[in-house]
Amino acid sequence: MSAMILVVEDEPAIQELLSLNLRHAGFEVRVASDAAGARQAVHERLPDLVLLDWMLPDSPGIRLAKWLRSSERTREVPLIMLTARGTEQDKIDGLEAGADDYVTKPFSPRELIARVRSLLRRRAPQLGGDAIDAGDLHLDPDTCRVTGAGQALPMGPTEFRLLHFLMTHAERVYGRGQLLDQVWGDHVFVEERTVDVHIRRLRKALEPAALGGYIHTVRGAGYRFSTTQEP
Ligand code: CA
């Protein structure tokens, strides 16, 4: 069965362009023209991925992104923000709100499809392998669950992969480019700053168990996982 993409976009021409290209690439497409329609569509059927316009007529896209991330059912749905704005801060805001990636309009359909495919691959990581314990942290690749000191620590698919990689390569320092290669797989379209945002999200996800300090920043070099908590 092909993956179902929910396109949330109010401009008819762009909605049409997106649908056409996604269908051509073999995806099933549903469209919504505003945030209310998007919520309705998500209630009816959980999409495999959401393409979300930043500027919607009834509610900011960023609010819809936060709504998706706040509920257990939709927390892990991959999310790409579509934005006409090109400033670095807007991209970062979108990623902080829970988006996994962003595309700036006007976009190349080829690039968009590549990003969609890349994100879907990341969502179905097929990591497999044994559960890993490090300090108070427990990660199970089979169930995609992380617990810290016995407490469930929900996190997005990218944070999970990132944590899995870092835990299986503990005490070693990895630069942003290396992490993009290892965790994202193809970093043709992903900027290195994206890594920093996901590291922040990962630390935040570990915080309920007070384990964010396991992720060390090594100045000028990158990041390292260590059960020695950073002060
Ligand atoms: Ca719009």
PDB file of C-alpha atoms and ligand atoms in Angstrom:
ATOM      1  CA  MET A   1       0.000   0.000   0.000  1.00  0.00           C
ATOM      2  CA  SER A   2       1.351   3.394  -0.892  1.00  0.00           C
ATOM      3  CA  ALA A   3       1.909   6.018   1.764  1.00  0.00           C
ATOM      4  CA  MET A   4      -0.829   8.596   2.257  1.00  0.00           C
ATOM      5  CA  ILE A   5       0.254  12.231   2.315  1.00  0.00           C
ATOM      6  CA  LEU A   6      -1.984  14.928   3.750  1.00  0.00           C
ATOM      7  CA  VAL A   7      -1.426  18.240   1.949  1.00  0.00           C
ATOM      8  CA  VAL A   8      -2.529  21.265   3.981  1.00  0.00           C
ATOM      9  CA  GLU A   9      -2.392  24.282   1.697  1.00  0.00           C
ATOM     10  CA  ASP A  10      -4.929  27.023   0.954  1.00  0.00           C
ATOM     11  CA  GLU A  11      -3.599  28.271  -2.381  1.00  0.00           C
ATOM     12  CA  PRO A  12      -5.376  26.196  -5.064  1.00  0.00           C
ATOM     13  CA  ALA A  13      -2.532  26.369  -7.594  1.00  0.00           C
ATOM     14  CA  ILE A  14       0.061  25.135  -5.114  1.00  0.00           C
ATOM     15  CA  GLN A  15      -2.329  22.529  -3.710  1.00  0.00           C
ATOM     16  CA  GLU A  16      -2.814  21.225  -7.246  1.00  0.00           C
ATOM     17  CA  LEU A  17       0.906  21.254  -8.026  1.00  0.00           C
ATOM     18  CA  LEU A  18       1.701  19.332  -4.841  1.00  0.00           C
ATOM     19  CA  SER A  19      -1.067  16.761  -5.347  1.00  0.00           C
ATOM     20  CA  LEU A  20      -0.118  16.174  -8.947  1.00  0.00           C
ATOM     21  CA  ASN A  21       3.553  15.615  -8.215  1.00  0.00           C
ATOM     22  CA  LEU A  22       2.912  13.416  -5.195  1.00  0.00           C
ATOM     23  CA  ARG A  23       0.402  11.248  -7.069  1.00  0.00           C
ATOM     24  CA  HIS A  24       2.800  11.010  -9.982  1.00  0.00           C
ATOM     25  CA  ALA A  25       5.455   9.773  -7.531  1.00  0.00           C
ATOM     26  CA  GLY A  26       3.067   7.025  -6.419  1.00  0.00           C
ATOM     27  CA  PHE A  27       1.657   8.497  -3.208  1.00  0.00           C
ATOM     28  CA  GLU A  28      -1.951   8.620  -2.151  1.00  0.00           C
ATOM     29  CA  VAL A  29      -2.940  12.238  -1.514  1.00  0.00           C
ATOM     30  CA  ARG A  30      -5.575  13.947   0.619  1.00  0.00           C
ATOM     31  CA  VAL A  31      -5.913  17.699   0.700  1.00  0.00           C
ATOM     32  CA  ALA A  32      -7.138  20.218   3.251  1.00  0.00           C
ATOM     33  CA  SER A  33      -7.404  23.965   2.659  1.00  0.00           C
ATOM     34  CA  ASP A  34      -7.254  25.105   6.263  1.00  0.00           C
ATOM     35  CA  ALA A  35      -6.349  23.948   9.759  1.00  0.00           C
ATOM     36  CA  ALA A  36      -9.913  22.865  10.595  1.00  0.00           C
ATOM     37  CA  GLY A  37     -10.021  20.696   7.467  1.00  0.00           C
ATOM     38  CA  ALA A  38      -6.633  19.248   8.357  1.00  0.00           C
ATOM     39  CA  ARG A  39      -7.778  18.270  11.871  1.00  0.00           C
ATOM     40  CA  GLN A  40     -10.857  16.649  10.385  1.00  0.00           C
ATOM     41  CA  ALA A  41      -8.770  14.705   7.850  1.00  0.00           C
ATOM     42  CA  VAL A  42      -6.384  13.527  10.586  1.00  0.00           C
ATOM     43  CA  HIS A  43      -9.322  12.368  12.726  1.00  0.00           C
ATOM     44  CA  GLU A  44     -10.710  10.366   9.823  1.00  0.00           C
ATOM     45  CA  ARG A  45      -7.467   8.711   8.888  1.00  0.00           C
ATOM     46  CA  LEU A  46      -3.947   9.055  10.183  1.00  0.00           C
ATOM     47  CA  PRO A  47      -1.680  10.192   7.337  1.00  0.00           C
ATOM     48  CA  ASP A  48       1.805   8.740   6.809  1.00  0.00           C
ATOM     49  CA  LEU A  49       3.177  12.235   6.350  1.00  0.00           C
ATOM     50  CA  VAL A  50       1.845  15.799   6.503  1.00  0.00           C
ATOM     51  CA  LEU A  51       2.889  18.630   4.190  1.00  0.00           C
ATOM     52  CA  LEU A  52       1.888  21.768   6.020  1.00  0.00           C
ATOM     53  CA  ASP A  53       1.708  25.332   4.762  1.00  0.00           C
ATOM     54  CA  TRP A  54       2.914  27.883   7.299  1.00  0.00           C
ATOM     55  CA  MET A  55       0.298  30.511   6.374  1.00  0.00           C
ATOM     56  CA  LEU A  56      -3.258  29.163   6.577  1.00  0.00           C
ATOM     57  CA  PRO A  57      -6.434  31.258   6.530  1.00  0.00           C
ATOM     58  CA  ASP A  58      -7.864  30.135   9.884  1.00  0.00           C
ATOM     59  CA  SER A  59      -4.855  29.344  12.061  1.00  0.00           C
ATOM     60  CA  PRO A  60      -1.054  29.481  11.739  1.00  0.00           C
ATOM     61  CA  GLY A  61       0.510  26.277  10.443  1.00  0.00           C
ATOM     62  CA  ILE A  62       2.879  26.344  13.375  1.00  0.00           C
ATOM     63  CA  ARG A  63      -0.108  25.911  15.737  1.00  0.00           C
ATOM     64  CA  LEU A  64      -1.267  22.880  13.779  1.00  0.00           C
ATOM     65  CA  ALA A  65       2.286  21.478  14.004  1.00  0.00           C
ATOM     66  CA  LYS A  66       2.198  21.846  17.799  1.00  0.00           C
ATOM     67  CA  TRP A  67      -1.239  20.242  17.914  1.00  0.00           C
ATOM     68  CA  LEU A  68       0.031  17.239  15.929  1.00  0.00           C
ATOM     69  CA  ARG A  69       2.992  16.856  18.283  1.00  0.00           C
ATOM     70  CA  SER A  70       0.853  17.152  21.421  1.00  0.00           C
ATOM     71  CA  SER A  71      -1.273  14.057  20.946  1.00  0.00           C
ATOM     72  CA  GLU A  72      -0.064  10.491  21.330  1.00  0.00           C
ATOM     73  CA  ARG A  73      -1.823   9.370  18.163  1.00  0.00           C
ATOM     74  CA  THR A  74      -0.232  11.960  15.895  1.00  0.00           C
ATOM     75  CA  ARG A  75       3.045  12.638  17.697  1.00  0.00           C
ATOM     76  CA  GLU A  76       5.187  10.601  15.340  1.00  0.00           C
ATOM     77  CA  VAL A  77       3.612  11.567  12.025  1.00  0.00           C
ATOM     78  CA  PRO A  78       6.411  13.025   9.879  1.00  0.00           C
ATOM     79  CA  LEU A  79       5.830  16.687   9.142  1.00  0.00           C
ATOM     80  CA  ILE A  80       7.251  18.942   6.438  1.00  0.00           C
ATOM     81  CA  MET A  81       6.554  22.654   6.711  1.00  0.00           C
ATOM     82  CA  LEU A  82       5.977  24.616   3.519  1.00  0.00           C
ATOM     83  CA  THR A  83       6.952  28.202   3.921  1.00  0.00           C
ATOM     84  CA  ALA A  84       7.176  31.203   1.656  1.00  0.00           C
ATOM     85  CA  ARG A  85       9.410  32.814   4.194  1.00  0.00           C
ATOM     86  CA  GLY A  86      13.058  32.149   3.787  1.00  0.00           C
ATOM     87  CA  THR A  87      14.577  33.519   6.936  1.00  0.00           C
ATOM     88  CA  GLU A  88      16.667  31.245   9.066  1.00  0.00           C
ATOM     89  CA  GLN A  89      14.624  32.059  12.186  1.00  0.00           C
ATOM     90  CA  ASP A  90      11.351  30.959  10.558  1.00  0.00           C
ATOM     91  CA  LYS A  91      12.889  27.630   9.611  1.00  0.00           C
ATOM     92  CA  ILE A  92      14.200  27.159  13.131  1.00  0.00           C
ATOM     93  CA  ASP A  93      10.792  28.118  14.611  1.00  0.00           C
ATOM     94  CA  GLY A  94       9.150  25.498  12.395  1.00  0.00           C
ATOM     95  CA  LEU A  95      11.617  22.821  13.475  1.00  0.00           C
ATOM     96  CA  GLU A  96      11.215  23.806  17.137  1.00  0.00           C
ATOM     97  CA  ALA A  97       7.428  23.486  16.761  1.00  0.00           C
ATOM     98  CA  GLY A  98       7.878  19.868  15.745  1.00  0.00           C
ATOM     99  CA  ALA A  99       8.424  19.888  11.978  1.00  0.00           C
ATOM    100  CA  ASP A 100      10.934  17.317  10.732  1.00  0.00           C
ATOM    101  CA  ASP A 101      11.896  19.284   7.665  1.00  0.00           C
ATOM    102  CA  TYR A 102      10.892  22.372   5.727  1.00  0.00           C
ATOM    103  CA  VAL A 103      10.589  23.404   2.103  1.00  0.00           C
ATOM    104  CA  THR A 104      10.759  27.020   1.030  1.00  0.00           C
ATOM    105  CA  LYS A 105       8.380  28.178  -1.694  1.00  0.00           C
ATOM    106  CA  PRO A 106       8.875  28.344  -4.601  1.00  0.00           C
ATOM    107  CA  PHE A 107      10.112  24.763  -4.433  1.00  0.00           C
ATOM    108  CA  SER A 108      11.329  22.288  -6.993  1.00  0.00           C
ATOM    109  CA  PRO A 109       8.935  19.312  -7.177  1.00  0.00           C
ATOM    110  CA  ARG A 110      11.915  16.981  -7.500  1.00  0.00           C
ATOM    111  CA  GLU A 111      13.446  18.270  -4.306  1.00  0.00           C
ATOM    112  CA  LEU A 112      10.122  18.052  -2.519  1.00  0.00           C
ATOM    113  CA  ILE A 113       9.582  14.403  -3.502  1.00  0.00           C
ATOM    114  CA  ALA A 114      13.147  13.595  -2.445  1.00  0.00           C
ATOM    115  CA  ARG A 115      12.511  15.128   0.974  1.00  0.00           C
ATOM    116  CA  VAL A 116       9.215  13.261   1.352  1.00  0.00           C
ATOM    117  CA  ARG A 117      10.863   9.945   0.494  1.00  0.00           C
ATOM    118  CA  SER A 118      13.795  10.621   2.786  1.00  0.00           C
ATOM    119  CA  LEU A 119      11.496  11.415   5.701  1.00  0.00           C
ATOM    120  CA  LEU A 120       9.347   8.336   5.120  1.00  0.00           C
ATOM    121  CA  ARG A 121      12.491   6.196   5.117  1.00  0.00           C
ATOM    122  CA  ARG A 122      13.515   7.737   8.396  1.00  0.00           C
ATOM    123  CA  ARG A 123      10.096   7.038   9.843  1.00  0.00           C
ATOM    124  CA  ALA A 124      10.405   3.335   9.109  1.00  0.00           C
ATOM    125  CA  PRO A 125      13.959   2.973  10.304  1.00  0.00           C
ATOM    126  CA  GLN A 126      14.033  -0.816  10.588  1.00  0.00           C
ATOM    127  CA  LEU A 127      16.776  -0.393  13.093  1.00  0.00           C
ATOM    128  CA  GLY A 128      16.296  -3.785  14.692  1.00  0.00           C
ATOM    129  CA  GLY A 129      18.929  -5.188  16.959  1.00  0.00           C
ATOM    130  CA  ASP A 130      19.154  -5.547  20.690  1.00  0.00           C
ATOM    131  CA  ALA A 131      17.817  -3.190  23.286  1.00  0.00           C
ATOM    132  CA  ILE A 132      20.489  -0.863  24.620  1.00  0.00           C
ATOM    133  CA  ASP A 133      21.034   0.207  28.205  1.00  0.00           C
ATOM    134  CA  ALA A 134      23.286   3.078  29.143  1.00  0.00           C
ATOM    135  CA  GLY A 135      23.187   4.612  32.578  1.00  0.00           C
ATOM    136  CA  ASP A 136      19.525   5.202  33.423  1.00  0.00           C
ATOM    137  CA  LEU A 137      18.474   5.094  29.772  1.00  0.00           C
ATOM    138  CA  HIS A 138      16.889   2.125  27.994  1.00  0.00           C
ATOM    139  CA  LEU A 139      16.218   2.068  24.237  1.00  0.00           C
ATOM    140  CA  ASP A 140      14.375  -0.712  22.436  1.00  0.00           C
ATOM    141  CA  PRO A 141      14.708  -0.637  18.615  1.00  0.00           C
ATOM    142  CA  ASP A 142      11.950  -3.237  18.160  1.00  0.00           C
ATOM    143  CA  THR A 143       9.246  -1.276  19.914  1.00  0.00           C
ATOM    144  CA  CYS A 144      10.806   2.162  19.226  1.00  0.00           C
ATOM    145  CA  ARG A 145      10.449   2.974  22.924  1.00  0.00           C
ATOM    146  CA  VAL A 146      12.805   4.853  25.181  1.00  0.00           C
ATOM    147  CA  THR A 147      12.604   4.855  28.951  1.00  0.00           C
ATOM    148  CA  GLY A 148      14.639   6.826  31.435  1.00  0.00           C
ATOM    149  CA  ALA A 149      14.766   5.595  35.027  1.00  0.00           C
ATOM    150  CA  GLY A 150      11.659   3.528  34.235  1.00  0.00           C
ATOM    151  CA  GLN A 151       9.711   6.463  32.825  1.00  0.00           C
ATOM    152  CA  ALA A 152       8.500   6.454  29.185  1.00  0.00           C
ATOM    153  CA  LEU A 153      10.193   9.187  27.137  1.00  0.00           C
ATOM    154  CA  PRO A 154       8.225   9.826  23.952  1.00  0.00           C
ATOM    155  CA  MET A 155      10.140  11.381  21.057  1.00  0.00           C
ATOM    156  CA  GLY A 156       9.892  11.893  17.308  1.00  0.00           C
ATOM    157  CA  PRO A 157      11.350   9.462  14.736  1.00  0.00           C
ATOM    158  CA  THR A 158      14.408  11.599  13.990  1.00  0.00           C
ATOM    159  CA  GLU A 159      15.245  12.022  17.683  1.00  0.00           C
ATOM    160  CA  PHE A 160      14.869   8.261  18.134  1.00  0.00           C
ATOM    161  CA  ARG A 161      17.291   7.488  15.325  1.00  0.00           C
ATOM    162  CA  LEU A 162      19.705  10.105  16.567  1.00  0.00           C
ATOM    163  CA  LEU A 163      19.639   8.685  20.092  1.00  0.00           C
ATOM    164  CA  HIS A 164      20.010   5.128  18.785  1.00  0.00           C
ATOM    165  CA  PHE A 165      23.065   6.097  16.781  1.00  0.00           C
ATOM    166  CA  LEU A 166      24.659   8.031  19.632  1.00  0.00           C
ATOM    167  CA  MET A 167      23.964   5.278  22.196  1.00  0.00           C
ATOM    168  CA  THR A 168      25.464   2.611  19.948  1.00  0.00           C
ATOM    169  CA  HIS A 169      28.535   4.830  19.494  1.00  0.00           C
ATOM    170  CA  ALA A 170      28.867   6.133  23.026  1.00  0.00           C
ATOM    171  CA  GLU A 171      31.802   8.300  24.098  1.00  0.00           C
ATOM    172  CA  ARG A 172      32.735   9.149  20.515  1.00  0.00           C
ATOM    173  CA  VAL A 173      32.413  12.644  19.085  1.00  0.00           C
ATOM    174  CA  TYR A 174      30.501  13.156  15.839  1.00  0.00           C
ATOM    175  CA  GLY A 175      30.375  16.309  13.744  1.00  0.00           C
ATOM    176  CA  ARG A 176      27.131  17.585  12.216  1.00  0.00           C
ATOM    177  CA  GLY A 177      28.035  16.323   8.748  1.00  0.00           C
ATOM    178  CA  GLN A 178      28.820  12.859  10.124  1.00  0.00           C
ATOM    179  CA  LEU A 179      25.518  12.742  11.997  1.00  0.00           C
ATOM    180  CA  LEU A 180      23.629  13.776   8.852  1.00  0.00           C
ATOM    181  CA  ASP A 181      25.295  10.926   6.964  1.00  0.00           C
ATOM    182  CA  GLN A 182      24.674   8.377   9.708  1.00  0.00           C
ATOM    183  CA  VAL A 183      21.223   9.374  10.906  1.00  0.00           C
ATOM    184  CA  TRP A 184      19.551  11.193   8.017  1.00  0.00           C
ATOM    185  CA  GLY A 185      21.195   8.991   5.387  1.00  0.00           C
ATOM    186  CA  ASP A 186      21.229  11.541   2.628  1.00  0.00           C
ATOM    187  CA  HIS A 187      21.987  15.090   3.522  1.00  0.00           C
ATOM    188  CA  VAL A 188      21.817  16.621   0.098  1.00  0.00           C
ATOM    189  CA  PHE A 189      18.895  18.787   1.132  1.00  0.00           C
ATOM    190  CA  VAL A 190      19.408  19.068   4.846  1.00  0.00           C
ATOM    191  CA  GLU A 191      21.344  21.905   6.443  1.00  0.00           C
ATOM    192  CA  GLU A 192      23.781  21.219   9.240  1.00  0.00           C
ATOM    193  CA  ARG A 193      21.894  23.519  11.614  1.00  0.00           C
ATOM    194  CA  THR A 194      19.017  21.050  11.457  1.00  0.00           C
ATOM    195  CA  VAL A 195      21.176  18.713  13.545  1.00  0.00           C
ATOM    196  CA  ASP A 196      21.398  21.291  16.334  1.00  0.00           C
ATOM    197  CA  VAL A 197      17.613  21.631  16.431  1.00  0.00           C
ATOM    198  CA  HIS A 198      17.093  17.874  16.685  1.00  0.00           C
ATOM    199  CA  ILE A 199      19.760  17.631  19.385  1.00  0.00           C
ATOM    200  CA  ARG A 200      17.788  20.260  21.343  1.00  0.00           C
ATOM    201  CA  ARG A 201      14.578  18.305  20.796  1.00  0.00           C
ATOM    202  CA  LEU A 202      16.301  15.106  21.901  1.00  0.00           C
ATOM    203  CA  ARG A 203      17.598  16.712  25.097  1.00  0.00           C
ATOM    204  CA  LYS A 204      14.113  18.046  25.790  1.00  0.00           C
ATOM    205  CA  ALA A 205      12.642  14.563  25.279  1.00  0.00           C
ATOM    206  CA  LEU A 206      15.147  13.161  27.816  1.00  0.00           C
ATOM    207  CA  GLU A 207      14.495  15.925  30.330  1.00  0.00           C
ATOM    208  CA  PRO A 208      11.490  14.357  32.133  1.00  0.00           C
ATOM    209  CA  ALA A 209      13.985  11.773  33.437  1.00  0.00           C
ATOM    210  CA  ALA A 210      16.647  14.486  33.870  1.00  0.00           C
ATOM    211  CA  LEU A 211      18.905  12.739  31.349  1.00  0.00           C
ATOM    212  CA  GLY A 212      19.366  15.552  28.819  1.00  0.00           C
ATOM    213  CA  GLY A 213      22.912  15.893  30.138  1.00  0.00           C
ATOM    214  CA  TYR A 214      23.831  12.556  28.505  1.00  0.00           C
ATOM    215  CA  ILE A 215      24.055  14.455  25.214  1.00  0.00           C
ATOM    216  CA  HIS A 216      27.260  16.454  25.326  1.00  0.00           C
ATOM    217  CA  THR A 217      28.151  19.357  23.099  1.00  0.00           C
ATOM    218  CA  VAL A 218      31.833  19.275  22.208  1.00  0.00           C
ATOM    219  CA  ARG A 219      32.774  22.793  21.188  1.00  0.00           C
ATOM    220  CA  GLY A 220      33.984  23.080  17.624  1.00  0.00           C
ATOM    221  CA  ALA A 221      33.646  19.323  17.082  1.00  0.00           C
ATOM    222  CA  GLY A 222      30.052  18.135  17.456  1.00  0.00           C
ATOM    223  CA  TYR A 223      28.158  15.906  19.855  1.00  0.00           C
ATOM    224  CA  ARG A 224      28.825  12.912  22.072  1.00  0.00           C
ATOM    225  CA  PHE A 225      26.694  10.528  24.115  1.00  0.00           C
ATOM    226  CA  SER A 226      28.051   9.805  27.547  1.00  0.00           C
ATOM    227  CA  THR A 227      26.401   8.628  30.754  1.00  0.00           C
ATOM    228  CA  THR A 228      28.634  11.053  32.566  1.00  0.00           C
ATOM    229  CA  GLN A 229      26.178  13.917  32.954  1.00  0.00           C
ATOM    230  CA  GLU A 230      27.386  17.280  31.718  1.00  0.00           C
ATOM    231  CA  PRO A 231      27.374  19.829  34.505  1.00  0.00           C
TER     232      PRO A 231
HETATM  233 CA    CA B   1      -0.954  29.780   2.452  1.00  0.00          CA
END
